[in-house]
């Protein structure tokens, strides 16, 4: 149980927080989207456009299996990764899943100028975020064993995550 997997909605700060935790603890940081991009040579946006969401989810499942064979990682999962039972099962075997909980208003604000997330390139973005969050939040809660309040700046939230790692 050596890895930490950060889960939560797009824009909740998984990657920024993961990077800070990595710097402060020496754990290796892996951003799952970047991992898939490096492996395929395509951006997430291109994978969605050229091959569709199902292919992206297949690559994501593959990434979960590969990363779960490794140790001492801090992993930023994608916003959809932990909404699939198979991924929860695989990742929770080798690590603790931490849910970074950010409220709807903050997420809408943080994501308002996003151009690269395929699921958010719709006319009524805030409505899309609201609908997705409503479905996903209970799933993130079920998938994780630890929840942190993500409505603070990234260094504060990273501090909470490091607190989880320290032996009591
Ligand atoms: C997705 C979130 C994205 C990326 C893909 C799908 C999702 O990751 O994996 O666009 O389903 O919520 P981030 O949460 O890092 O933006």
XYZ file of N, CA and C and ligand atoms in Angstrom:
520
model
N 0.850 -1.209 0.000
C 0.000 0.000 0.000
C 0.881 1.253 0.000
N 1.722 1.351 -1.007
C 2.712 2.422 -0.942
C 2.365 3.672 -1.754
N 1.366 3.578 -2.615
C 1.085 4.753 -3.459
C -0.042 5.607 -2.870
N -0.052 6.872 -3.319
C -1.181 7.749 -2.984
C -1.821 8.141 -4.310
N -3.128 7.961 -4.416
C -3.824 8.315 -5.649
C -4.770 9.482 -5.341
N -4.559 10.592 -6.048
C -5.413 11.754 -5.836
C -6.578 11.673 -6.806
N -7.789 11.745 -6.272
C -8.956 11.684 -7.142
C -9.849 12.894 -6.899
N -10.670 13.203 -7.866
C -11.575 14.343 -7.744
C -11.894 14.914 -9.108
N -12.806 15.867 -9.107
C -13.308 16.433 -10.355
C -12.204 17.193 -11.105
N -12.389 17.347 -12.425
C -11.482 18.195 -13.219
C -11.365 19.546 -12.520
N -10.153 20.049 -12.440
C -9.967 21.378 -11.848
C -9.876 21.383 -10.328
N -9.903 20.203 -9.694
C -9.849 20.205 -8.222
C -8.416 20.394 -7.715
N -7.436 20.319 -8.630
C -6.056 20.608 -8.228
C -5.178 19.380 -8.073
N -5.642 18.224 -8.559
C -4.897 16.973 -8.366
C -3.433 17.096 -8.801
N -3.211 17.644 -10.009
C -1.841 17.681 -10.537
C -0.965 18.666 -9.767
N -1.475 19.849 -9.497
C -0.686 20.849 -8.771
C -0.344 20.335 -7.372
N -1.336 19.754 -6.719
C -1.129 19.245 -5.361
C -0.125 18.077 -5.392
N -0.301 17.193 -6.370
C 0.602 16.046 -6.512
C 2.051 16.485 -6.682
N 2.252 17.523 -7.482
C 3.612 18.031 -7.709
C 4.221 18.572 -6.417
N 3.433 19.295 -5.654
C 3.948 19.852 -4.387
C 4.288 18.720 -3.410
N 3.392 17.739 -3.314
C 3.639 16.615 -2.401
C 4.917 15.884 -2.824
N 5.076 15.720 -4.140
C 6.256 15.032 -4.651
C 7.538 15.772 -4.252
N 7.537 17.086 -4.445
C 8.717 17.895 -4.113
C 9.055 17.805 -2.637
N 8.029 17.796 -1.817
C 8.276 17.823 -0.372
C 8.572 16.457 0.225
N 8.181 15.387 -0.455
C 8.343 14.060 0.153
C 9.334 13.177 -0.600
N 9.641 13.560 -1.852
C 10.523 12.711 -2.651
C 9.783 11.580 -3.354
N 8.469 11.468 -3.127
C 7.707 10.442 -3.864
C 7.681 10.857 -5.333
N 7.682 9.886 -6.226
C 7.648 10.236 -7.655
C 6.224 10.628 -8.051
N 6.110 11.733 -8.788
C 4.793 12.191 -9.211
C 4.450 11.673 -10.612
N 3.259 11.114 -10.745
C 2.774 10.703 -12.071
C 1.404 11.331 -12.313
N 1.311 12.079 -13.390
C 0.016 12.600 -13.817
C -0.517 11.605 -14.850
N -1.635 10.984 -14.552
C -2.100 9.886 -15.409
C -2.397 10.335 -16.846
N -2.956 11.516 -16.994
C -3.218 12.016 -18.358
C -1.899 12.184 -19.137
N -0.890 12.767 -18.451
C 0.412 12.957 -19.114
C 1.039 11.604 -19.444
N 0.880 10.640 -18.538
C 1.416 9.290 -18.729
C 0.846 8.701 -20.030
N -0.470 8.861 -20.210
C -1.139 8.346 -21.414
C -0.671 9.135 -22.642
N -0.499 10.428 -22.480
C -0.062 11.265 -23.606
C 1.351 10.883 -24.054
N 2.226 10.624 -23.088
C 3.604 10.249 -23.441
C 3.624 8.898 -24.142
N 2.793 7.985 -23.646
C 2.753 6.634 -24.198
C 2.207 6.621 -25.631
N 1.215 7.456 -25.889
C 0.554 7.413 -27.193
C 1.108 8.463 -28.160
N 1.803 9.473 -27.605
C 2.277 10.568 -28.448
C 1.143 11.490 -28.891
N 0.001 11.402 -28.216
C -1.153 12.240 -28.562
C -1.661 12.933 -27.306
N -2.256 14.095 -27.477
C -2.861 14.748 -26.311
C -4.196 14.061 -26.012
N -4.676 14.237 -24.778
C -5.973 13.656 -24.407
C -7.042 14.145 -25.385
N -6.962 15.431 -25.702
C -7.937 16.020 -26.624
C -7.892 15.302 -27.991
N -6.670 15.044 -28.467
C -6.539 14.341 -29.763
C -7.058 12.904 -29.692
N -6.804 12.240 -28.556
C -7.288 10.856 -28.422
C -8.824 10.836 -28.494
N -9.458 11.768 -27.772
C -10.928 11.865 -27.827
C -11.394 12.150 -29.255
N -10.747 13.111 -29.904
C -11.194 13.518 -31.245
C -11.004 12.407 -32.279
N -9.856 11.738 -32.209
C -9.542 10.766 -33.267
C -10.111 9.384 -33.008
N -10.144 8.991 -31.717
C -10.545 7.599 -31.433
C -11.759 7.476 -30.516
N -12.195 8.592 -29.947
C -13.383 8.558 -29.089
C -13.069 8.311 -27.615
N -14.070 8.567 -26.794
C -13.873 8.450 -25.338
C -13.593 7.000 -24.917
N -14.233 6.026 -25.584
C -14.032 4.626 -25.170
C -12.565 4.227 -25.261
N -11.895 4.681 -26.299
C -10.484 4.344 -26.460
C -9.660 5.022 -25.353
N -10.018 6.264 -25.026
C -9.317 6.927 -23.924
C -9.495 6.130 -22.625
N -10.731 5.657 -22.384
C -10.984 4.900 -21.149
C -10.217 3.588 -21.137
N -10.021 2.995 -22.317
C -9.223 1.751 -22.398
C -7.767 2.044 -22.015
N -7.240 3.144 -22.553
C -5.858 3.533 -22.243
C -5.712 3.861 -20.753
N -6.760 4.457 -20.211
C -6.752 4.820 -18.791
C -6.721 3.547 -17.921
N -7.529 2.561 -18.311
C -7.537 1.286 -17.560
C -6.164 0.631 -17.603
N -5.551 0.675 -18.781
C -4.223 0.094 -18.959
C -3.215 0.823 -18.054
N -3.308 2.156 -18.027
C -2.405 2.953 -17.189
C -2.574 2.587 -15.708
N -3.813 2.387 -15.276
C -4.060 2.021 -13.870
C -3.361 0.703 -13.536
N -3.482 -0.254 -14.449
C -2.850 -1.561 -14.193
C -1.334 -1.421 -14.134
N -0.765 -0.669 -15.077
C 0.695 -0.527 -15.103
C 1.192 0.192 -13.848
N 0.523 1.251 -13.478
C 1.008 2.045 -12.338
C 0.829 1.313 -11.015
N -0.162 0.419 -10.970
C -0.387 -0.275 -9.709
C 0.696 -1.322 -9.443
N 1.539 -1.581 -10.417
C 2.680 -2.479 -10.197
C 3.864 -1.742 -9.585
N 3.727 -0.423 -9.437
C 4.867 0.357 -8.940
C 4.627 0.876 -7.530
N 5.698 1.361 -6.925
C 5.670 1.768 -5.516
C 6.061 3.214 -5.308
N 5.669 3.771 -4.185
C 6.131 5.096 -3.779
C 5.802 6.196 -4.789
N 4.604 6.089 -5.363
C 4.168 7.100 -6.342
C 3.086 7.973 -5.740
N 3.093 9.242 -6.155
C 1.912 10.066 -5.912
C 1.284 10.272 -7.287
N 0.076 9.738 -7.457
C -0.564 9.700 -8.775
C -1.739 10.667 -8.819
N -1.745 11.554 -9.813
C -2.939 12.367 -10.054
C -3.763 11.619 -11.083
N -4.890 11.060 -10.663
C -5.765 10.353 -11.606
C -6.507 11.380 -12.454
N -7.108 10.942 -13.529
C -7.977 11.838 -14.293
C -9.317 11.955 -13.558
N -10.092 12.956 -13.926
C -11.376 13.169 -13.251
C -12.356 12.012 -13.415
N -12.169 11.204 -14.480
C -13.097 10.099 -14.698
C -12.550 8.770 -14.217
N -11.253 8.701 -13.936
C -10.596 7.417 -13.648
C -11.289 6.619 -12.538
N -11.545 7.289 -11.434
C -12.072 6.561 -10.272
C -13.593 6.440 -10.289
N -14.193 6.718 -11.451
C -15.641 6.486 -11.565
C -15.896 5.086 -12.139
N -14.816 4.340 -12.380
C -14.944 2.971 -12.893
C -14.486 1.970 -11.835
N -15.372 1.008 -11.515
C -15.078 0.043 -10.455
C -13.757 -0.687 -10.671
N -13.504 -1.054 -11.928
C -12.290 -1.813 -12.212
C -11.042 -1.015 -11.813
N -11.056 0.289 -12.097
C -9.898 1.129 -11.762
C -9.775 1.309 -10.246
N -10.907 1.429 -9.590
C -10.883 1.579 -8.121
C -10.232 0.325 -7.521
N -10.676 -0.830 -8.020
C -10.171 -2.095 -7.486
C -8.657 -2.211 -7.669
N -8.208 -1.934 -8.891
C -6.787 -2.072 -9.209
C -5.945 -1.083 -8.391
N -6.363 0.169 -8.370
C -5.540 1.195 -7.711
C -5.571 1.071 -6.190
N -6.706 0.665 -5.634
C -6.776 0.614 -4.170
C -5.971 -0.558 -3.602
N -5.619 -1.505 -4.465
C -4.791 -2.624 -3.994
C -3.373 -2.167 -3.654
N -2.906 -1.108 -4.327
C -1.510 -0.719 -4.086
C -1.393 0.690 -3.513
N -2.499 1.266 -3.158
C -2.370 2.619 -2.621
C -3.631 3.100 -1.954
N -3.506 4.281 -1.342
C -4.668 4.905 -0.706
C -5.237 5.960 -1.633
N -6.540 5.955 -1.785
C -7.197 6.903 -2.681
C -7.703 8.089 -1.859
N -7.238 9.263 -2.246
C -7.587 10.491 -1.520
C -8.482 11.352 -2.408
N -9.659 11.677 -1.909
C -10.608 12.498 -2.671
C -10.407 13.976 -2.307
N -10.136 14.784 -3.314
C -9.999 16.229 -3.106
C -11.331 16.880 -3.464
N -12.038 17.292 -2.439
C -13.421 17.754 -2.599
C -13.464 19.278 -2.755
N -13.916 19.722 -3.918
C -14.009 21.168 -4.195
C -15.462 21.480 -4.578
N -15.977 22.602 -4.096
C -17.399 22.915 -4.324
C -17.658 23.360 -5.767
N -18.921 23.267 -6.162
C -19.330 23.561 -7.536
C -18.897 24.957 -8.000
N -19.118 25.966 -7.171
C -18.786 27.333 -7.601
C -17.316 27.495 -7.917
N -16.485 26.938 -7.051
C -15.034 27.041 -7.295
C -14.630 26.300 -8.549
N -15.223 25.124 -8.751
C -14.870 24.345 -9.944
C -15.252 25.126 -11.198
N -16.451 25.711 -11.206
C -16.901 26.480 -12.374
C -15.938 27.632 -12.623
N -15.510 28.274 -11.559
C -14.609 29.398 -11.717
C -13.242 28.938 -12.248
N -12.711 27.877 -11.652
C -11.382 27.401 -12.062
C -11.384 26.870 -13.500
N -12.540 26.395 -13.972
C -12.579 25.753 -15.294
C -13.138 26.671 -16.388
N -13.397 27.919 -16.028
C -14.147 28.762 -16.979
C -13.409 29.028 -18.299
N -12.072 29.035 -18.268
C -11.344 29.316 -19.522
C -10.726 28.071 -20.155
N -11.098 26.900 -19.653
C -10.448 25.678 -20.134
C -10.733 25.409 -21.622
N -9.669 25.020 -22.323
C -9.844 24.726 -23.757
C -9.458 23.285 -24.086
N -8.852 22.589 -23.096
C -8.292 21.297 -23.466
C -9.077 20.086 -22.946
N -10.063 20.311 -22.090
C -10.792 19.149 -21.576
C -12.016 18.864 -22.455
N -11.970 17.727 -23.190
C -13.017 17.428 -24.174
C -14.428 17.460 -23.579
N -14.597 16.997 -22.348
C -15.948 16.908 -21.785
C -16.554 18.273 -21.464
N -15.710 19.312 -21.475
C -16.222 20.634 -21.095
C -16.399 21.579 -22.277
N -16.133 21.086 -23.486
C -16.273 21.968 -24.655
C -17.728 21.936 -25.142
N -18.609 22.432 -24.299
C -20.048 22.468 -24.611
C -20.555 23.888 -24.367
N -21.766 24.141 -24.847
C -22.294 25.506 -24.751
C -22.490 25.953 -23.296
N -23.224 25.127 -22.545
C -23.462 25.517 -21.159
C -22.545 24.748 -20.206
N -21.320 25.263 -20.097
C -20.295 24.550 -19.344
C -20.656 24.385 -17.870
N -21.165 25.424 -17.241
C -21.452 25.332 -15.803
C -22.515 24.281 -15.507
N -23.483 24.187 -16.390
C -24.535 23.189 -16.237
C -23.943 21.776 -16.377
N -23.050 21.633 -17.319
C -22.371 20.339 -17.548
C -21.569 19.938 -16.314
N -20.861 20.911 -15.734
C -20.067 20.640 -14.525
C -21.005 20.223 -13.392
N -22.129 20.954 -13.256
C -23.079 20.655 -12.178
C -23.613 19.224 -12.307
N -24.027 18.870 -13.537
C -24.584 17.530 -13.762
C -23.564 16.430 -13.478
N -22.355 16.629 -14.018
C -21.320 15.605 -13.842
C -20.928 15.469 -12.369
N -20.803 16.607 -11.700
C -20.394 16.586 -10.291
C -21.437 15.878 -9.423
N -22.695 16.116 -9.757
C -23.774 15.487 -8.991
C -23.673 13.956 -9.072
N -23.365 13.475 -10.265
C -23.239 12.022 -10.442
C -21.943 11.509 -9.811
N -20.859 12.272 -9.996
C -19.556 11.732 -9.624
C -19.175 11.874 -8.158
N -19.658 12.933 -7.514
C -19.201 13.182 -6.133
C -19.432 11.967 -5.219
N -20.651 11.368 -5.247
C -20.839 10.182 -4.395
C -19.918 9.027 -4.794
N -19.585 8.964 -6.069
C -18.696 7.873 -6.520
C -17.275 8.107 -5.987
N -16.802 9.348 -6.051
C -15.473 9.662 -5.497
C -15.435 9.338 -4.006
N -16.537 9.650 -3.326
C -16.580 9.420 -1.883
C -16.491 7.925 -1.579
N -17.175 7.139 -2.398
C -17.139 5.684 -2.206
C -15.782 5.094 -2.541
N -15.152 5.665 -3.573
C -13.884 5.116 -4.049
C -12.731 5.403 -3.086
N -12.843 6.491 -2.335
C -11.694 6.943 -1.548
C -11.786 6.458 -0.099
N -10.622 6.432 0.546
C -10.637 6.125 1.981
C -10.363 7.389 2.789
N -9.901 8.425 2.103
C -9.590 9.685 2.783
C -10.162 10.825 1.949
N -10.759 11.823 2.630
C -11.260 13.006 1.911
C -10.572 14.239 2.455
N -10.180 15.148 1.555
C -9.659 16.424 2.051
C -10.462 17.566 1.425
N -10.592 18.639 2.167
C -11.294 19.816 1.672
C -10.350 20.535 0.696
N -10.739 20.561 -0.560
C -9.865 21.130 -1.586
C -10.162 22.581 -1.919
N -10.989 23.219 -1.104
C -11.380 24.603 -1.410
C -10.356 25.645 -0.952
N -9.161 25.210 -0.618
C -8.095 26.134 -0.215
C -7.036 26.155 -1.302
N -5.999 26.996 -1.115
C -4.991 26.986 -2.186
C -4.173 25.689 -2.143
N -3.496 25.418 -3.267
C -2.877 24.097 -3.447
C -1.851 23.747 -2.375
N -1.084 24.727 -1.889
C -0.067 24.367 -0.880
C -0.728 23.938 0.423
N -1.855 24.579 0.752
C -2.554 24.179 1.982
C -3.081 22.745 1.832
N -3.698 22.478 0.685
C -4.268 21.142 0.468
C -3.146 20.088 0.412
N -2.017 20.456 -0.227
C -0.873 19.533 -0.272
C -0.413 19.230 1.156
N -0.450 20.228 2.031
C -0.091 20.038 3.440
C -0.993 18.998 4.105
N -2.291 19.042 3.795
C -3.211 18.034 4.346
C -2.802 16.641 3.875
N -2.467 16.555 2.582
C -2.124 15.238 2.025
C -0.842 14.710 2.674
N 0.125 15.603 2.869
C 1.379 15.169 3.507
C 1.100 14.719 4.945
N 0.155 15.398 5.576
C -0.254 15.017 6.935
C -0.771 13.585 6.996
N -1.446 13.187 5.944
C -1.982 11.820 5.884
C -0.850 10.800 5.832
N 0.242 11.216 5.144
C 1.367 10.294 4.944
C 2.190 10.094 6.202
N 2.236 11.134 7.042
C 3.125 11.058 8.196
C 2.588 10.059 9.221
N 3.497 9.261 9.771
C 3.054 8.331 10.824
C 2.619 9.103 12.054
N 1.545 8.647 12.697
C 1.084 9.364 13.886
C 1.883 8.970 15.105
C -11.707 13.592 -17.576
C -10.777 14.353 -16.889
C -9.487 14.741 -17.450
C -9.050 13.755 -18.544
C -10.142 13.574 -19.555
C -11.441 13.057 -18.930
C -12.986 13.266 -16.912
O -8.491 14.785 -16.429
O -8.691 12.530 -17.983
O -10.349 14.809 -20.175
O -13.685 12.330 -17.332
O -13.322 13.955 -15.910
P -8.358 16.007 -15.340
O -9.285 15.672 -14.211
O -6.935 15.948 -14.948
O -8.737 17.249 -16.046
